[in-house]
Short mmCIF file of C-alpha atoms and ligand atoms in Angstrom, two decimals:
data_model
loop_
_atom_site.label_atom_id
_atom_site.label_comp_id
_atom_site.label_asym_id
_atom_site.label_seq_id
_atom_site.Cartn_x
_atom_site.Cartn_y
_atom_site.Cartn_z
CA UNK A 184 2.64 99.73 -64.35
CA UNK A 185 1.21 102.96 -63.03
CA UNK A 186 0.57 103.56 -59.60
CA UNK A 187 -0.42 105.98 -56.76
CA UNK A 188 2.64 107.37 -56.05
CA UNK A 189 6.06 106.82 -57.85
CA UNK A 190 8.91 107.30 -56.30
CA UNK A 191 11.98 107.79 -57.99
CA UNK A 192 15.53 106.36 -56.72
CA UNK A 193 15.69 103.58 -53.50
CA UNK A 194 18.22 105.02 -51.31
CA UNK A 195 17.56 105.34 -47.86
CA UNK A 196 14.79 108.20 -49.07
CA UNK A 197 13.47 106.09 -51.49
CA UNK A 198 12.83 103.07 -49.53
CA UNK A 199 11.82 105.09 -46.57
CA UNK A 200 9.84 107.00 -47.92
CA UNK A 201 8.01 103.65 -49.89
CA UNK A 202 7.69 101.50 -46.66
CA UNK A 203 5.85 104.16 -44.97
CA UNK A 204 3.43 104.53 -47.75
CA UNK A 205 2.80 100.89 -48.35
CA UNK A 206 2.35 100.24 -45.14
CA UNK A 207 -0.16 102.81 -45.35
CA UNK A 208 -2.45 100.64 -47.81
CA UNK A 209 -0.87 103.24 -50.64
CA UNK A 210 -0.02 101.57 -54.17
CA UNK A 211 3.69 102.63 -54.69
CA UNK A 212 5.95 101.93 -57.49
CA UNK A 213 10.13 102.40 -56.69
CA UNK A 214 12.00 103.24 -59.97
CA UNK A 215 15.75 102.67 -59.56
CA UNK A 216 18.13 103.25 -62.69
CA UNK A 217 20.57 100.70 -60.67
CA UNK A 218 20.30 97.13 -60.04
CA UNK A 219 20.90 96.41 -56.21
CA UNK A 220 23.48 95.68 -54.29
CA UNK A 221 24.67 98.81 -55.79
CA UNK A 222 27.81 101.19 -54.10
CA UNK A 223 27.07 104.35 -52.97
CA UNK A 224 30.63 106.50 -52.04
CA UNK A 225 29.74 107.45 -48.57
CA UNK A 226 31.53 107.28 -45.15
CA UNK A 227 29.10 104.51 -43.79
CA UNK A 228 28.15 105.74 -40.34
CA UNK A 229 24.72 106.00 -39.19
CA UNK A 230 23.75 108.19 -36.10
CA UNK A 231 22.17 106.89 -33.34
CA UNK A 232 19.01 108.08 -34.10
CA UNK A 233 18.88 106.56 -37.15
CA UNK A 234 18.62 103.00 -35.55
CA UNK A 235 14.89 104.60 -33.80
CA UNK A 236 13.76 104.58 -38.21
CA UNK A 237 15.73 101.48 -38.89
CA UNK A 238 14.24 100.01 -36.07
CA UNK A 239 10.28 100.98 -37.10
CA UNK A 240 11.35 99.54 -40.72
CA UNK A 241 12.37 95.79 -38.62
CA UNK A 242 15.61 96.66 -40.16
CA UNK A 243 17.68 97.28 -37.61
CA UNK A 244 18.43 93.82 -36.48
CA UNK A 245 18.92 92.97 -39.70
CA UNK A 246 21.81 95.53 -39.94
CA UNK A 247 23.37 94.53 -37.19
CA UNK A 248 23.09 90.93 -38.30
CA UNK A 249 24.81 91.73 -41.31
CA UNK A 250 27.78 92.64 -38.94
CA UNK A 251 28.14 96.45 -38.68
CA UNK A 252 30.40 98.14 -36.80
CA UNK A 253 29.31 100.24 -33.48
CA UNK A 254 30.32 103.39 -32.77
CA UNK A 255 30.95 104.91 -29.21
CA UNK A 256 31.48 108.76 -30.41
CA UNK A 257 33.64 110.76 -32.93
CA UNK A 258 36.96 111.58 -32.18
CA UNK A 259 38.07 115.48 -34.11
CA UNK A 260 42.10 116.32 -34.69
CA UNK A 261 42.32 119.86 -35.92
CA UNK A 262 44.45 121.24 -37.89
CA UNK A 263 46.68 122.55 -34.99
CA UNK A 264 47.00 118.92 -33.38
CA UNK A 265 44.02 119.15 -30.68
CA UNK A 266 42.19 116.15 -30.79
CA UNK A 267 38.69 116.20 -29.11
CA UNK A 268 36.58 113.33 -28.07
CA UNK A 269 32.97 113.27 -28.27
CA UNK A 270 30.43 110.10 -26.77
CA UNK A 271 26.77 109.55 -27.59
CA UNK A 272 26.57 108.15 -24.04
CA UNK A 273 27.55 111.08 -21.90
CA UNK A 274 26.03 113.40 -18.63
CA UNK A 275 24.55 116.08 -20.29
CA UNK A 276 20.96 114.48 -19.86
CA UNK A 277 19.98 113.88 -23.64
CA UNK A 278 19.45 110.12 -24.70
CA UNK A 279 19.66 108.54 -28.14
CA UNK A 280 17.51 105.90 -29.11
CA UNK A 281 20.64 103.52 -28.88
CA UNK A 282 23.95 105.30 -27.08
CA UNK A 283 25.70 103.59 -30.36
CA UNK A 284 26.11 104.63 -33.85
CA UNK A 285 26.32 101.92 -36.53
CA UNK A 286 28.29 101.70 -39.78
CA UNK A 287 28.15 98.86 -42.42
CA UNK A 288 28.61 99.16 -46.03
CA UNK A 289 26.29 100.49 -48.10
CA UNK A 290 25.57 97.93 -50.40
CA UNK A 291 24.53 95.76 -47.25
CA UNK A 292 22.20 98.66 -45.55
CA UNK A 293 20.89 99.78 -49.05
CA UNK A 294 19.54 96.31 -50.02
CA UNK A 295 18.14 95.98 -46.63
CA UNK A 296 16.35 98.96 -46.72
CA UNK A 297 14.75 98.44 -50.28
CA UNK A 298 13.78 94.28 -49.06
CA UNK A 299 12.09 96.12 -45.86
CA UNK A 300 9.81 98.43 -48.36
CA UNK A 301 9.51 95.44 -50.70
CA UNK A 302 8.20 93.32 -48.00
CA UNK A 303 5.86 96.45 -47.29
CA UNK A 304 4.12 96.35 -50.65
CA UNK A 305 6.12 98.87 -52.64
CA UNK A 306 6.87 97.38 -56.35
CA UNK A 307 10.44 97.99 -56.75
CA UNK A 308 11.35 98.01 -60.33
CA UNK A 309 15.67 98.18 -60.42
CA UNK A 310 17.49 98.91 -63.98
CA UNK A 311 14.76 101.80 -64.84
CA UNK A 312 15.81 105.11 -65.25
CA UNK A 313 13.91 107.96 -64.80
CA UNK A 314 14.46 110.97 -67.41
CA UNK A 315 12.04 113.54 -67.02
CA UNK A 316 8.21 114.54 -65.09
CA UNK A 317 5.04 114.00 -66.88
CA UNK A 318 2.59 117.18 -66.28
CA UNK A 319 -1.18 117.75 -67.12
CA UNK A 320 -3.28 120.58 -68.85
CA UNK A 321 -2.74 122.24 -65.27
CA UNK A 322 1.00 121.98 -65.38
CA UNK A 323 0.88 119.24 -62.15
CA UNK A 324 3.30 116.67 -62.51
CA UNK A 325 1.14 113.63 -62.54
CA UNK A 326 4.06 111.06 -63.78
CA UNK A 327 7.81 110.29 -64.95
CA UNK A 328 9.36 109.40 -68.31
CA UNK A 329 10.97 106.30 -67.59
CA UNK A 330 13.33 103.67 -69.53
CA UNK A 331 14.70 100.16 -68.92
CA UNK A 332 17.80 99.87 -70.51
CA UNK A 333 17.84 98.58 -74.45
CA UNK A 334 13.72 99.46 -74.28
CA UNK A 335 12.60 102.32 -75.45
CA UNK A 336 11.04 105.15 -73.10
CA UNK A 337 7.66 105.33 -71.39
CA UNK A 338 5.54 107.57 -69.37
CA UNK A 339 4.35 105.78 -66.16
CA UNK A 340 1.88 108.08 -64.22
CA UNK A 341 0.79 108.50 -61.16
CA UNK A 342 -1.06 110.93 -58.30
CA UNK A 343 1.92 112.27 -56.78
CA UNK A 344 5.96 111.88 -57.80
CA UNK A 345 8.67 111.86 -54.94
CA UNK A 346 12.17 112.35 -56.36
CA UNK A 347 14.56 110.44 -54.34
CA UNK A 348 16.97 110.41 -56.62
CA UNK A 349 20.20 112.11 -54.75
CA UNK A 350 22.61 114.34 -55.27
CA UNK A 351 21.68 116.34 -58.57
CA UNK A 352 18.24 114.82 -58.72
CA UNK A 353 17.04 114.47 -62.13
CA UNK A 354 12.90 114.99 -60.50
CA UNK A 355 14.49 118.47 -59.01
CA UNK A 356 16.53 119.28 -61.62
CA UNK A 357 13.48 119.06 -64.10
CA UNK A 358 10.83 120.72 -61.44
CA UNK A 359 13.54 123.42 -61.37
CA UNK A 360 13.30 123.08 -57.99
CA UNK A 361 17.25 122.70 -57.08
CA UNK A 362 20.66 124.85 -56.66
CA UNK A 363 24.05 123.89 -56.59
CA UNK A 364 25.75 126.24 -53.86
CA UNK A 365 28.40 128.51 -54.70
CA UNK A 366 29.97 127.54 -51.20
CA UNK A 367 31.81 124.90 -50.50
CA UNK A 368 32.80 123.45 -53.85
CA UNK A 369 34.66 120.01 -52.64
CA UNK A 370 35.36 116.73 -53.91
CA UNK A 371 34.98 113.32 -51.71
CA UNK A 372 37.07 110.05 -52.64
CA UNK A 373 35.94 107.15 -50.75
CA UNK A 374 37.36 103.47 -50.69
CA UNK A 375 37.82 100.70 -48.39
CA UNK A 376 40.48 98.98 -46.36
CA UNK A 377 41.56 96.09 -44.62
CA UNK A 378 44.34 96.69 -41.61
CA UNK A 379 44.55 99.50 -40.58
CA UNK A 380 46.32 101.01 -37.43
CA UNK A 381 44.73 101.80 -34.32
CA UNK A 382 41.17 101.81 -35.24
CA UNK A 383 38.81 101.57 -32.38
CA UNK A 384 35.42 102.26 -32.00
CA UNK A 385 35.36 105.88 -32.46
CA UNK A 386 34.73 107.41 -36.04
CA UNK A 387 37.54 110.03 -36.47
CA UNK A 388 38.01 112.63 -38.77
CA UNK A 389 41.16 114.30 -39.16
CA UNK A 390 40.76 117.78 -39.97
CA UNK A 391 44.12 119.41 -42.41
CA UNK A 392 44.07 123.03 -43.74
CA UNK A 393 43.71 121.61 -47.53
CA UNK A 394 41.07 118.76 -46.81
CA UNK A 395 39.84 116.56 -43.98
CA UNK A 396 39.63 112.75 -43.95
CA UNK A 397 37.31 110.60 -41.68
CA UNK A 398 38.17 106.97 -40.87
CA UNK A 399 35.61 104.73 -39.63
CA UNK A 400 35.42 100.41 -38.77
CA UNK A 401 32.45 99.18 -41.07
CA UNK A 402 32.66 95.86 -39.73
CA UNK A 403 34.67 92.98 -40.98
CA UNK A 404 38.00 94.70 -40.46
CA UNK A 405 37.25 96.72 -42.88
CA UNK A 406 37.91 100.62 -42.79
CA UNK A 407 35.84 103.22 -44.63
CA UNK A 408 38.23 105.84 -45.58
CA UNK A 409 36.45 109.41 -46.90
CA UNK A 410 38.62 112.30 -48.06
CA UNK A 411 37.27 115.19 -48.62
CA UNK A 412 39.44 117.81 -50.93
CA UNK A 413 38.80 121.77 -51.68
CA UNK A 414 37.66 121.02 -55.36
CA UNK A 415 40.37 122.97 -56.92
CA UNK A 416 43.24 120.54 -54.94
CA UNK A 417 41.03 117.34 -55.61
CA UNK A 418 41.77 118.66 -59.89
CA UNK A 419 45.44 117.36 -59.27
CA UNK A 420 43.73 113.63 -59.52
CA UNK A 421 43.55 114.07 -63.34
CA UNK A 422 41.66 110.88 -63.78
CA UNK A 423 43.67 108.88 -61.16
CA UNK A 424 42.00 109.93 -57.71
CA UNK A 425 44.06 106.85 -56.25
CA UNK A 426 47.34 108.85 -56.94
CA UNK A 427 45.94 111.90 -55.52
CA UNK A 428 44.26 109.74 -52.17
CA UNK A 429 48.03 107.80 -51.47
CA UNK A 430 49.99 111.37 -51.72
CA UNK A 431 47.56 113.19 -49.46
CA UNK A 432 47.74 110.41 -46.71
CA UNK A 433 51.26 109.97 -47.38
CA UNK A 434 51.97 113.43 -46.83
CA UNK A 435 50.74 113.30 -42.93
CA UNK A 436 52.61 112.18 -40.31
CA UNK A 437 50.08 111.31 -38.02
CA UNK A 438 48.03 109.23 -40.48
CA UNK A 439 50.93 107.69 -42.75
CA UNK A 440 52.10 104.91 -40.27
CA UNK A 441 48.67 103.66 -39.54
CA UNK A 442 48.35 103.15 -43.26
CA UNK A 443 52.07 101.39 -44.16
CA UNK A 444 50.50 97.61 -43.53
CA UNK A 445 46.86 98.81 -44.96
CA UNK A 446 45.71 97.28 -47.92
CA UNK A 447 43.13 99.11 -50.39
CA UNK A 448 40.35 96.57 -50.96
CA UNK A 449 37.98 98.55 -53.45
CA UNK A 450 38.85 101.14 -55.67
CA UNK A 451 39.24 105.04 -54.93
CA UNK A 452 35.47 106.51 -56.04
CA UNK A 453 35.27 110.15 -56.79
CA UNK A 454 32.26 112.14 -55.55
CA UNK A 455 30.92 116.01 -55.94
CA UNK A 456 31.13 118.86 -55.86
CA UNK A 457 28.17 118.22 -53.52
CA UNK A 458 26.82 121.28 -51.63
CA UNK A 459 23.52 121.33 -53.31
CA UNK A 460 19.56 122.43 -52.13
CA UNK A 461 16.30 123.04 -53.55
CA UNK A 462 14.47 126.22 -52.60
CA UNK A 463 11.32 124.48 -51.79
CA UNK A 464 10.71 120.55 -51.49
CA UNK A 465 7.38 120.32 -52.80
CA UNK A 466 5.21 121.79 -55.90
CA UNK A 467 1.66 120.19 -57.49
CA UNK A 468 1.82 116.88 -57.64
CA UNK A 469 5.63 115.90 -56.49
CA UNK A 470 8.15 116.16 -53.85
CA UNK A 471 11.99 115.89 -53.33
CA UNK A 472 13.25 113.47 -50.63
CA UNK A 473 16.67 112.91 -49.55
CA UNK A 474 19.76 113.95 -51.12
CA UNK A 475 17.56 115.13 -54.00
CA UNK A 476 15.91 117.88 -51.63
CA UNK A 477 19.42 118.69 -49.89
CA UNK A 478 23.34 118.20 -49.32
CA UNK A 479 25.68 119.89 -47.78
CA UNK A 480 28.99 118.12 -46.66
CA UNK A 481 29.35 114.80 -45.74
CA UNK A 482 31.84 115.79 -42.04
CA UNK A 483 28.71 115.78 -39.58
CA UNK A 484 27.23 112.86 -41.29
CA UNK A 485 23.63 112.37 -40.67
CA UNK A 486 22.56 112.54 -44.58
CA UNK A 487 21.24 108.68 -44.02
CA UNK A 488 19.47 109.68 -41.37
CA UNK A 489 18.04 113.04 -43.12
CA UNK A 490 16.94 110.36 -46.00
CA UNK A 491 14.92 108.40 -43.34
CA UNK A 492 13.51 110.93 -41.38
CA UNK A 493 13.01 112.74 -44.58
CA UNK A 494 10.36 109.53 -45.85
CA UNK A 495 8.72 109.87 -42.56
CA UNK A 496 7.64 113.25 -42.79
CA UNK A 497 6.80 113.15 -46.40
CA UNK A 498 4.71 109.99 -46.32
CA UNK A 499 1.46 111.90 -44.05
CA UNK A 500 1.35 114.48 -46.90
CA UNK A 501 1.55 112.25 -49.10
CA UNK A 502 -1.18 110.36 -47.96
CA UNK A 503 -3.43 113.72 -46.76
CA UNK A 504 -2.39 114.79 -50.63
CA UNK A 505 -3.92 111.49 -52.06
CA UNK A 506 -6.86 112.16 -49.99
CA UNK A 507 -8.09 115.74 -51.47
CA UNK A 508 -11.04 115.76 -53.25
CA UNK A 509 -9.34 119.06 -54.97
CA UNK A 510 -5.89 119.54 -56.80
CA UNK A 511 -5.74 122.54 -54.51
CA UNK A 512 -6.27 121.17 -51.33
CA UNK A 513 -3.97 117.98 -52.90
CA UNK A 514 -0.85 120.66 -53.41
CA UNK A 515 -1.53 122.50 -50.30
CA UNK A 516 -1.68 119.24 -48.26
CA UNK A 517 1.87 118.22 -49.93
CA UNK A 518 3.11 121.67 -48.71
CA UNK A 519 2.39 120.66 -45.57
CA UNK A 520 5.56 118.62 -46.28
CA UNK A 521 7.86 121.33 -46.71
CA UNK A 522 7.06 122.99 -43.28
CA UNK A 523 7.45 119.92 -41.41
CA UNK A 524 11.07 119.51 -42.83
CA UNK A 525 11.99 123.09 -41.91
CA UNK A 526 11.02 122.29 -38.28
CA UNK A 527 12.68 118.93 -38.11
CA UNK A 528 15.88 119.83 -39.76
CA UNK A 529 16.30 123.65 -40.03
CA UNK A 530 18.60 123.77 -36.54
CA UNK A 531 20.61 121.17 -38.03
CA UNK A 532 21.41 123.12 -41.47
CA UNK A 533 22.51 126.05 -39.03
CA UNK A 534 25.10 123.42 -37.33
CA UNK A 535 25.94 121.67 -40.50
CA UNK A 536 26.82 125.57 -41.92
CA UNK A 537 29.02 126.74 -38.79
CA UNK A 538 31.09 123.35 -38.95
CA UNK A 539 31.14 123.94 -43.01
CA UNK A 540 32.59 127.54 -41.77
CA UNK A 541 35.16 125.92 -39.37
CA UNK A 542 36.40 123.38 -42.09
CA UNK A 543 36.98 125.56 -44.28
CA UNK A 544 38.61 128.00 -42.18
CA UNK A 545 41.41 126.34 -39.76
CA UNK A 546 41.90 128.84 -37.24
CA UNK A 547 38.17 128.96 -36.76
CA UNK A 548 38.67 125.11 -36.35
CA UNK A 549 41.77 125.19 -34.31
CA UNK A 550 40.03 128.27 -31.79
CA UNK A 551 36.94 125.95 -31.24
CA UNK A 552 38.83 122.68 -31.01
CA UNK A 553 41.59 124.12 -28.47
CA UNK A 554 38.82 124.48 -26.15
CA UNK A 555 36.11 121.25 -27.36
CA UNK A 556 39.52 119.36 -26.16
CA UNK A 557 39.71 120.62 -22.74
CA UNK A 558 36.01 120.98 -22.30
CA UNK A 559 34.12 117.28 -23.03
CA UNK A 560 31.12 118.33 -21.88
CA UNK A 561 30.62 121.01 -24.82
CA UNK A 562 32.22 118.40 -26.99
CA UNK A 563 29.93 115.65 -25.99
CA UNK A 564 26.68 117.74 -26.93
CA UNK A 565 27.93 118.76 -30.69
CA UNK A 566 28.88 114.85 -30.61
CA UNK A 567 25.35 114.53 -29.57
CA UNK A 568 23.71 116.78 -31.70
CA UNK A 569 25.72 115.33 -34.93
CA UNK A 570 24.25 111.79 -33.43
CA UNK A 571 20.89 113.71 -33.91
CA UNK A 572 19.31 113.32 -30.57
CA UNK A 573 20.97 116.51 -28.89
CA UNK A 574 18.42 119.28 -30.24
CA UNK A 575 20.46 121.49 -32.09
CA UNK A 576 19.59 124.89 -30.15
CA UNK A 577 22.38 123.61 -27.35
CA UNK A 578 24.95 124.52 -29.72
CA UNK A 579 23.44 127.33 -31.27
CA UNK A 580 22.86 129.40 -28.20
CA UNK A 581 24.78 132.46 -27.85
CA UNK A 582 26.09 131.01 -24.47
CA UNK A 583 27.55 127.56 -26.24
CA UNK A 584 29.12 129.68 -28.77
CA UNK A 585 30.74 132.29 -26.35
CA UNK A 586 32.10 128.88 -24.53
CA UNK A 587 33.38 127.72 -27.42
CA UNK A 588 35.21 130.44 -29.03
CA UNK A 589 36.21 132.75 -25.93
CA UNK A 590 37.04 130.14 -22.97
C1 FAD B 251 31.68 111.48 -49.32
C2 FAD B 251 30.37 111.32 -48.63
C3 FAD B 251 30.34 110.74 -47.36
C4 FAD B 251 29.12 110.60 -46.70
N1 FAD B 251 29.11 110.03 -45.49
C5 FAD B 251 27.96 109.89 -44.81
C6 FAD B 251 27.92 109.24 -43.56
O1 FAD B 251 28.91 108.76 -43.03
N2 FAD B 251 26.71 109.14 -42.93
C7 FAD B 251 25.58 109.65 -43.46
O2 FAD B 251 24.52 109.54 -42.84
N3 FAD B 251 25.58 110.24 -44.68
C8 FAD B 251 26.73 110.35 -45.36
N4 FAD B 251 26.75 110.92 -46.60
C9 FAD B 251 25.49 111.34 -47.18
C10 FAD B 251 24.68 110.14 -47.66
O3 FAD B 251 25.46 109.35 -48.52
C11 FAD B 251 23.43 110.61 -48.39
O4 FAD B 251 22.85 111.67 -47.67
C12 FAD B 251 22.41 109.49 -48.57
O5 FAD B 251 22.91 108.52 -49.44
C13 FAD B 251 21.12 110.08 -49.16
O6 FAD B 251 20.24 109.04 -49.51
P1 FAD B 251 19.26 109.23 -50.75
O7 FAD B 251 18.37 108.06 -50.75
O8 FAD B 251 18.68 110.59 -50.73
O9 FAD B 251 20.22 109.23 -52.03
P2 FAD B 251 21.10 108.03 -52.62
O10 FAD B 251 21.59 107.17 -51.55
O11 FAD B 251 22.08 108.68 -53.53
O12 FAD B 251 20.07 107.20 -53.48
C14 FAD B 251 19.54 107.73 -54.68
C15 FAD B 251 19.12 106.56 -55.55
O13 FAD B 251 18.47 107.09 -56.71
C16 FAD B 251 18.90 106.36 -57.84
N5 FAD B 251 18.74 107.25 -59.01
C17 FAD B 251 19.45 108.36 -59.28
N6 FAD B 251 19.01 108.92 -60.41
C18 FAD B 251 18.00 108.15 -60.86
C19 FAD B 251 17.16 108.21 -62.02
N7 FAD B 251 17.27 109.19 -62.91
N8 FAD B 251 16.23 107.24 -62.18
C20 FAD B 251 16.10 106.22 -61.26
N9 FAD B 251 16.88 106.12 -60.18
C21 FAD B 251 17.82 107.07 -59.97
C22 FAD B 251 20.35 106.02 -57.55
O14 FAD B 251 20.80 104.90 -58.30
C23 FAD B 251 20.31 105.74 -56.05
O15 FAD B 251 20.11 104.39 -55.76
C24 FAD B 251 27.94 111.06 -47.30
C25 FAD B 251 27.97 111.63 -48.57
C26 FAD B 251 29.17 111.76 -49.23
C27 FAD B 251 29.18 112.39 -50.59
#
């Protein structure tokens, strides 16, 4: 079963990054240690941007068939009470490709996404676990060690190996390409629920000094509920995270009542610590996509939309790679990769970093969100930029920042 390219784990990455190389002509094969619909814990909510790659895959109707939520904006409470409201469709001039976010579960969006590089030409092999990189004389990877469960191992090779294989990638692990960070070390527990209070069409998130929870309609009636804990609190769940989820939404009195006729529909799944990068995303012969490539907390929420943008950028290395008469020219045009995703994305890390800062220190949070809830217009564009169609230099400018922390 070898191929051109092999791409391990189809995620969002995964498949992305396989639809855009079969529908290049390019002979892909999609190893996937689970067998699909598989759960993923995650908070469910695509940005509005993602719907412009959902869209290219002909996925997006099919999401929306499936009968995902849509989202107007986010909706912040900080720690001190101030609760600021952020909408994709606002005045400040920037437009998304829809003025919506979407959320569905990800079962339903995963499947979707692998069918769409199925139907592309990919060969999606589920149940096969990858456990280590193949290299040559050189020292290029040119293939994976892979395993069906009850068979015994193989090597399946291949020109070039993309490891979309999430958080603590086995492909970076092995390339030695990834690094947990030190900073922050938290825990997520995700689960579902049916009937809960108030929910509209805003995802919220409800910042606390030990923790911050985000509540979100996935369609159906059903709520996605994401806590995410300072790891050393989340240790009190001892094996029972359900225990530790019930007493930490018990315990507020703004969130408690909407919860008393809730009913928990899947179990509590435990997730992290996740803060996690690798120092480059490409070396000879492979390339990390994804989660695999980088994490950092799930509060702004665009790591689905990192996986799919991340596919599209990789795919014309991949295919200028493939192309190289020379396994020089092959490595340098896979580099290529790794300076595209610094200009797409490195704005964004600097956002995702400064709202890591203000979670994880409240009066930073409470300062900014005293005046994001007075000021909608300078809430709307962080809204915006989290949606991923505000550039993120409107938020890092000195002048933002001064607004936000001094008005
Ligand atoms: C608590 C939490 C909440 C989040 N909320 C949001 C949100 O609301 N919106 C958002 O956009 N992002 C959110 N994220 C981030 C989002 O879940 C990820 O960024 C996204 O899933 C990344 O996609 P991926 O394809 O890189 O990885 P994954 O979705 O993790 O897919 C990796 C695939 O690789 C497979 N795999 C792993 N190891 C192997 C192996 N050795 N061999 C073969 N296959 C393998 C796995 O089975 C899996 O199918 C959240 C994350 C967390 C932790």
């Amino acid at each position: 079963m070898d191929a051109q390219v092999i791409v391990v784990g189809g995620g969002p990455a995964g498949a992305s990054t396989a639809w855009h190389l079969a529908r290049a002509g390019v002979d892909v094969l999609v190893l996937e240690r689970a067998c699909f619909p598989r759960d993923k814990p995650c908070a469910e909510y695509l940005s509005p941007q993602a719907s412009r790659i959902l869209a290219n895959m002909d996925a997006l109707e099919l999401c929306e068939h499936s009968g995902a939520a849509h989202l107007a904006g986010m909706i912040v409470r900080a720690p001190n009470g101030a609760r600021i409201q952020g909408d994709y469709a606002a005045s400040h001039g920037f437009t998304g490709f829809r003025d919506r976010g979407l959320a569905l579960p990800r079962p339903v969006l995963d499947e979707i996404l692998l069918d769409r590089a199925r139907a592309a030409g990919a060969r999606v092999q589920e149940g096969v676990r990858v456990s280590d990189v193949v290299r040559d004389a050189r020292g290029a990877v040119c293939g994976v060690r892979a395993q069906r469960a009850g068979e015994s191992a193989g090597d399946v090779i291949a020109s070039v190996v993309v490891g979309a294989d999430g958080l603590r990638s086995v492909v970076s692990r092995r390339l030695g390409l990834g690094r947990t960070a030190r900073a922050p070390r938290r825990i997520a527990f995700v689960c579902h629920y049916r009937g809960v209070g108030d929910i509209t069409s805003y995802g919220e998130m409800h910042v606390e000094r030990d923790g911050y929870v985000g509540l979100a309609d996935v369609g159906g009636g059903v709520t996605n509920v994401a806590m995410v804990l300072p790891a050393a609190a989340a240790r009190g769940a001892q094996g029972n995270p359900a225990q530790l989820f019930d007493r930490w939404l018990g315990s507020r009195r703004h969130l408690a009542p909407r919860f008393a006729q809730a009913e928990r529909i899947s179990p509590v799944r435990a997730v992290g610590p996740f803060a996690w990068h690798a120092r480059r995303a490409t070396t000879a012969g492979a390339a990390l996509v994804g989660d695999a490539a980088d994490f950092f907390d799930p509060f702004t929420g665009e790591g689905i939309f990192a996986a799919l943008r991340g596919g599209e950028l990789l795919a014309p290395a991949v295919l200028e790679s493939l192309a190289a008469r020379a396994p020089r020219a092959a490595r340098r045009a896979l580099a290529l990769y790794d300076h595209a995703r610094r200009h797409a994305f490195a704005g964004k890390w600097r956002v995702e970093r400064l709202v890591g800062l203000a979670t994880t220190y409240p009066m930073l949070m409470n300062c900014a969100a005293r005046t994001l809830a007075r000021r909608k217009e300078l809430a709307d564009l962080l809204v915006g930029v989290a949606g991923d169609f505000v550039p993120p230099r409107e938020v890092l400018s000195l002048r933002y920042l001064a607004q936000l922390l001094l008005s």
